[in-house]
Short mmCIF file of C-alpha atoms in Angstrom, two decimals:
data_model
loop_
_atom_site.label_atom_id
_atom_site.label_comp_id
_atom_site.label_asym_id
_atom_site.label_seq_id
_atom_site.Cartn_x
_atom_site.Cartn_y
_atom_site.Cartn_z
CA MET A 1 22.72 -4.64 -19.01
CA ALA A 2 20.55 -7.61 -19.97
CA VAL A 3 18.11 -8.56 -17.22
CA ARG A 4 16.35 -11.92 -17.06
CA VAL A 5 12.73 -10.98 -16.46
CA LEU A 6 9.99 -13.20 -15.07
CA LEU A 7 6.71 -11.66 -16.25
CA VAL A 8 3.71 -12.80 -14.21
CA GLU A 9 0.65 -11.68 -16.18
CA ASP A 10 -2.55 -13.60 -16.96
CA ASP A 11 -3.67 -11.37 -19.83
CA ALA A 12 -2.08 -13.02 -22.87
CA GLY A 13 -2.31 -9.86 -24.99
CA VAL A 14 -0.63 -7.66 -22.39
CA ALA A 15 2.00 -10.31 -21.64
CA GLY A 16 2.83 -10.81 -25.31
CA ALA A 17 3.18 -7.11 -26.08
CA LEU A 18 5.31 -6.42 -23.01
CA ALA A 19 7.51 -9.48 -23.54
CA GLU A 20 8.10 -8.45 -27.16
CA SER A 21 9.09 -4.92 -26.12
CA LEU A 22 11.48 -6.18 -23.44
CA HIS A 23 13.01 -8.76 -25.79
CA ALA A 24 13.59 -6.00 -28.35
CA ARG A 25 15.64 -4.14 -25.74
CA GLY A 26 17.80 -7.14 -24.92
CA HIS A 27 15.99 -8.51 -21.86
CA PRO A 28 15.17 -12.26 -21.95
CA VAL A 29 11.61 -12.81 -20.71
CA THR A 30 9.93 -15.85 -19.22
CA SER A 31 6.17 -15.30 -19.14
CA VAL A 32 3.79 -17.15 -16.81
CA ALA A 33 0.10 -16.62 -16.09
CA ARG A 34 -0.28 -18.28 -12.68
CA GLY A 35 1.00 -17.46 -9.24
CA ALA A 36 2.10 -21.06 -8.68
CA ASP A 37 4.31 -20.84 -11.77
CA ALA A 38 5.82 -17.59 -10.49
CA LEU A 39 6.78 -19.33 -7.24
CA HIS A 40 8.41 -22.09 -9.29
CA HIS A 41 10.38 -19.88 -11.70
CA HIS A 42 11.39 -16.80 -9.69
CA ARG A 43 14.80 -18.23 -8.73
CA THR A 44 15.93 -18.14 -12.36
CA ALA A 45 15.11 -14.43 -12.80
CA ASP A 46 17.01 -11.21 -12.12
CA LEU A 47 13.73 -9.30 -11.83
CA VAL A 48 10.06 -10.16 -11.40
CA LEU A 49 7.26 -8.09 -12.95
CA LEU A 50 4.20 -9.14 -10.98
CA ASP A 51 0.54 -8.54 -11.75
CA LEU A 52 -1.80 -8.86 -8.76
CA HIS A 53 -4.85 -10.22 -10.61
CA LEU A 54 -3.95 -13.88 -11.14
CA PRO A 55 -6.29 -16.85 -11.69
CA ASP A 56 -5.03 -19.06 -8.86
CA LEU A 57 -3.46 -16.82 -6.20
CA ASP A 58 -3.66 -13.21 -5.17
CA GLY A 59 -0.54 -11.46 -6.38
CA LEU A 60 0.15 -10.05 -2.92
CA ASP A 61 0.28 -13.60 -1.56
CA VAL A 62 2.73 -14.50 -4.32
CA LEU A 63 4.85 -11.49 -3.36
CA ARG A 64 4.81 -12.46 0.31
CA LYS A 65 5.89 -16.04 -0.49
CA ILE A 66 8.68 -14.92 -2.83
CA ARG A 67 9.99 -12.40 -0.33
CA ALA A 68 10.07 -15.04 2.40
CA VAL A 69 12.67 -17.04 0.49
CA SER A 70 14.35 -14.69 -2.00
CA PRO A 71 15.69 -11.12 -2.31
CA VAL A 72 14.99 -11.06 -6.08
CA PRO A 73 13.78 -7.58 -7.08
CA VAL A 74 10.02 -7.44 -7.61
CA ILE A 75 8.12 -4.67 -9.38
CA VAL A 76 4.36 -4.86 -9.00
CA LEU A 77 2.75 -3.94 -12.32
CA THR A 78 -1.01 -3.93 -11.94
CA ALA A 79 -4.29 -2.13 -12.53
CA ARG A 80 -4.92 -2.30 -8.78
CA GLY A 81 -3.98 1.22 -7.72
CA ASP A 82 -6.02 1.65 -4.54
CA GLU A 83 -4.17 2.95 -1.48
CA ARG A 84 -4.58 -0.27 0.50
CA SER A 85 -3.03 -2.44 -2.21
CA VAL A 86 -0.14 -0.03 -2.75
CA VAL A 87 0.66 0.09 0.97
CA ARG A 88 0.38 -3.69 1.36
CA GLY A 89 2.57 -4.30 -1.68
CA LEU A 90 5.31 -2.01 -0.41
CA ARG A 91 5.18 -3.40 3.11
CA LEU A 92 5.35 -6.96 1.79
CA GLY A 93 8.63 -6.10 0.09
CA ALA A 94 7.90 -4.88 -3.43
CA ASP A 95 10.82 -2.85 -4.75
CA ASP A 96 8.47 -0.68 -6.78
CA TYR A 97 4.74 -0.44 -7.51
CA LEU A 98 3.46 0.76 -10.88
CA THR A 99 -0.16 1.14 -11.90
CA LYS A 100 -1.26 0.22 -15.42
CA PRO A 101 -1.18 1.58 -17.98
CA VAL A 102 2.49 2.45 -17.68
CA ARG A 103 4.74 3.94 -20.32
CA LEU A 104 7.47 1.58 -21.48
CA ALA A 105 10.18 4.21 -20.99
CA GLU A 106 9.19 4.64 -17.34
CA LEU A 107 9.04 0.88 -16.77
CA LEU A 108 12.51 0.42 -18.26
CA ALA A 109 13.88 3.23 -16.07
CA ARG A 110 12.34 1.72 -12.95
CA MET A 111 13.69 -1.73 -13.87
CA ASP A 112 17.17 -0.29 -14.29
CA ALA A 113 17.01 1.52 -10.94
CA VAL A 114 15.76 -1.56 -9.09
CA VAL A 115 18.45 -3.82 -10.55
CA ARG A 116 21.22 -1.30 -9.81
CA ARG A 117 20.10 -1.12 -6.19
CA ALA A 118 20.03 -4.91 -5.97
CA VAL A 119 23.64 -5.08 -7.21
CA ALA A 120 24.68 -2.42 -4.70
CA ARG A 121 22.99 -4.35 -1.89
CA ALA A 122 25.05 -7.42 -2.76
CA THR A 123 28.26 -5.51 -2.00
CA PRO A 124 28.95 -5.70 1.75
CA ALA A 125 29.54 -2.40 3.47
CA GLY A 126 31.30 -3.96 6.43
CA ASP A 127 30.38 -1.22 8.91
CA VAL A 128 28.30 -1.20 12.09
CA VAL A 129 26.62 1.99 13.32
CA ARG A 130 25.47 2.19 16.95
CA ILE A 131 23.05 4.85 18.17
CA GLU A 132 21.90 4.38 21.76
CA ASP A 133 20.70 0.75 21.92
CA VAL A 134 20.17 0.49 18.15
CA GLU A 135 22.85 -1.42 16.24
CA ILE A 136 22.80 -1.16 12.43
CA ASP A 137 25.02 -3.72 10.70
CA LEU A 138 25.38 -2.37 7.16
CA GLY A 139 27.25 -5.43 5.90
CA ALA A 140 24.89 -8.06 7.32
CA ARG A 141 21.86 -5.80 6.64
CA ARG A 142 20.61 -6.45 10.16
CA VAL A 143 19.25 -4.11 12.83
CA LEU A 144 19.22 -4.93 16.53
CA VAL A 145 17.26 -2.91 19.06
CA ALA A 146 18.22 -3.69 22.65
CA GLY A 147 19.84 -6.86 21.30
CA HIS A 148 16.78 -8.08 19.39
CA ASP A 149 16.56 -8.35 15.59
CA VAL A 150 13.65 -6.15 14.49
CA GLY A 151 13.31 -7.70 11.03
CA LEU A 152 13.20 -4.69 8.71
CA THR A 153 12.03 -4.99 5.12
CA THR A 154 14.51 -4.25 2.32
CA LYS A 155 13.29 -0.69 1.85
CA GLU A 156 13.06 0.04 5.58
CA PHE A 157 16.68 -1.04 5.97
CA GLU A 158 17.85 1.02 3.00
CA ILE A 159 16.17 4.16 4.36
CA LEU A 160 17.72 3.60 7.77
CA ALA A 161 21.14 2.92 6.23
CA VAL A 162 21.14 6.23 4.33
CA LEU A 163 20.48 8.03 7.61
CA ALA A 164 22.81 5.84 9.68
CA VAL A 165 25.93 6.68 7.66
CA ARG A 166 25.20 10.35 8.47
CA PRO A 167 24.26 10.15 12.19
CA GLY A 168 23.03 13.43 13.60
CA THR A 169 22.99 15.00 10.12
CA ALA A 170 19.89 16.31 8.40
CA VAL A 171 19.18 14.41 5.16
CA SER A 172 16.74 15.96 2.71
CA ARG A 173 13.66 14.09 1.61
CA GLN A 174 14.78 14.34 -2.01
CA GLN A 175 18.24 12.96 -1.24
CA LEU A 176 16.73 10.06 0.69
CA MET A 177 14.43 9.17 -2.21
CA ASP A 178 17.25 9.54 -4.72
CA GLU A 179 19.55 7.18 -2.81
CA VAL A 180 16.94 4.53 -1.99
CA TRP A 181 14.80 4.57 -5.13
CA GLY A 182 17.12 6.18 -7.65
CA ASP A 183 14.73 9.08 -8.24
CA ALA A 184 12.45 11.50 -6.42
CA TYR A 185 9.23 10.98 -8.37
CA LEU A 186 5.97 11.96 -6.71
CA ALA A 187 4.87 8.31 -6.73
CA VAL A 188 7.97 7.38 -4.74
CA SER A 189 7.16 10.03 -2.16
CA ARG A 190 4.16 8.06 -0.98
CA SER A 191 6.30 4.92 -0.79
CA LEU A 192 8.77 6.74 1.45
CA ASP A 193 6.02 7.74 3.88
CA VAL A 194 4.75 4.16 4.10
CA HIS A 195 8.19 2.74 4.84
CA LEU A 196 9.10 5.46 7.34
CA THR A 197 5.94 4.67 9.30
CA GLY A 198 6.87 0.99 9.39
CA LEU A 199 10.48 1.74 10.29
CA ARG A 200 9.54 3.97 13.22
CA ALA A 201 7.11 1.37 14.54
CA LYS A 202 9.73 -1.39 14.44
CA LEU A 203 12.47 0.70 16.04
CA ASP A 204 10.01 1.80 18.74
CA ARG A 205 12.34 4.60 19.83
CA PRO A 206 10.32 7.84 19.74
CA GLY A 207 12.46 10.84 18.89
CA LEU A 208 15.37 8.82 17.50
CA LEU A 209 14.31 9.25 13.86
CA THR A 210 13.01 12.80 13.63
CA THR A 211 11.28 14.75 10.89
CA ILE A 212 12.73 18.14 10.02
CA ARG A 213 9.69 20.00 8.80
CA GLY A 214 9.94 21.20 5.24
CA PHE A 215 13.31 19.52 4.69
CA GLY A 216 13.80 15.87 5.61
CA TYR A 217 14.94 13.59 8.42
CA ARG A 218 17.70 12.98 10.96
CA LEU A 219 18.75 9.84 12.85
CA GLY A 220 19.92 10.63 16.39
CA ARG A 221 18.76 12.95 19.12
CA ASP A 222 19.77 16.57 19.52
#
């Protein structure tokens, strides 16, 4: 499937090589070097590849501004691989976070997984799951706790949705990563931990989302 890619990269050499490789595989690419241009062009893209080192804006600020107005899939593709940046990027709504240098085959696989999940998200589920005072509207992608919208990120909601359709059932860590990210790579494992921490904090219902040591997780009390 051809994917319209917005490549946000200020290194002309890297941008040119990557754009050429993506074009060769059937993906139209618009390449920009500035964060301001990314904010202007992201609505015309099916996927954004976002570097964090930009000349005018920090890439994480660009991500935050895009996510405030658009659900377009964003993959952070950067040399900035420190823990703080990875955690911030995921919490701000990045669909994936890859550290340069990255193999083209892996990038293409991640792009495919992210786009497939975006298409699946666009198909309403039409179901509402209620557990105690938590209401999970799978169609509207909204979660209410005691009647208040808790404002989950895309990934936090997807994790909760996987568990919510199996209330009271143990779901393995690998299955959760497979369904939310499309794979169970080691790099994704860290992403899962970050989003679970955020999800638990927002639900603020200790014991409702439990860890089954050595296996996975369960939504609902014993």
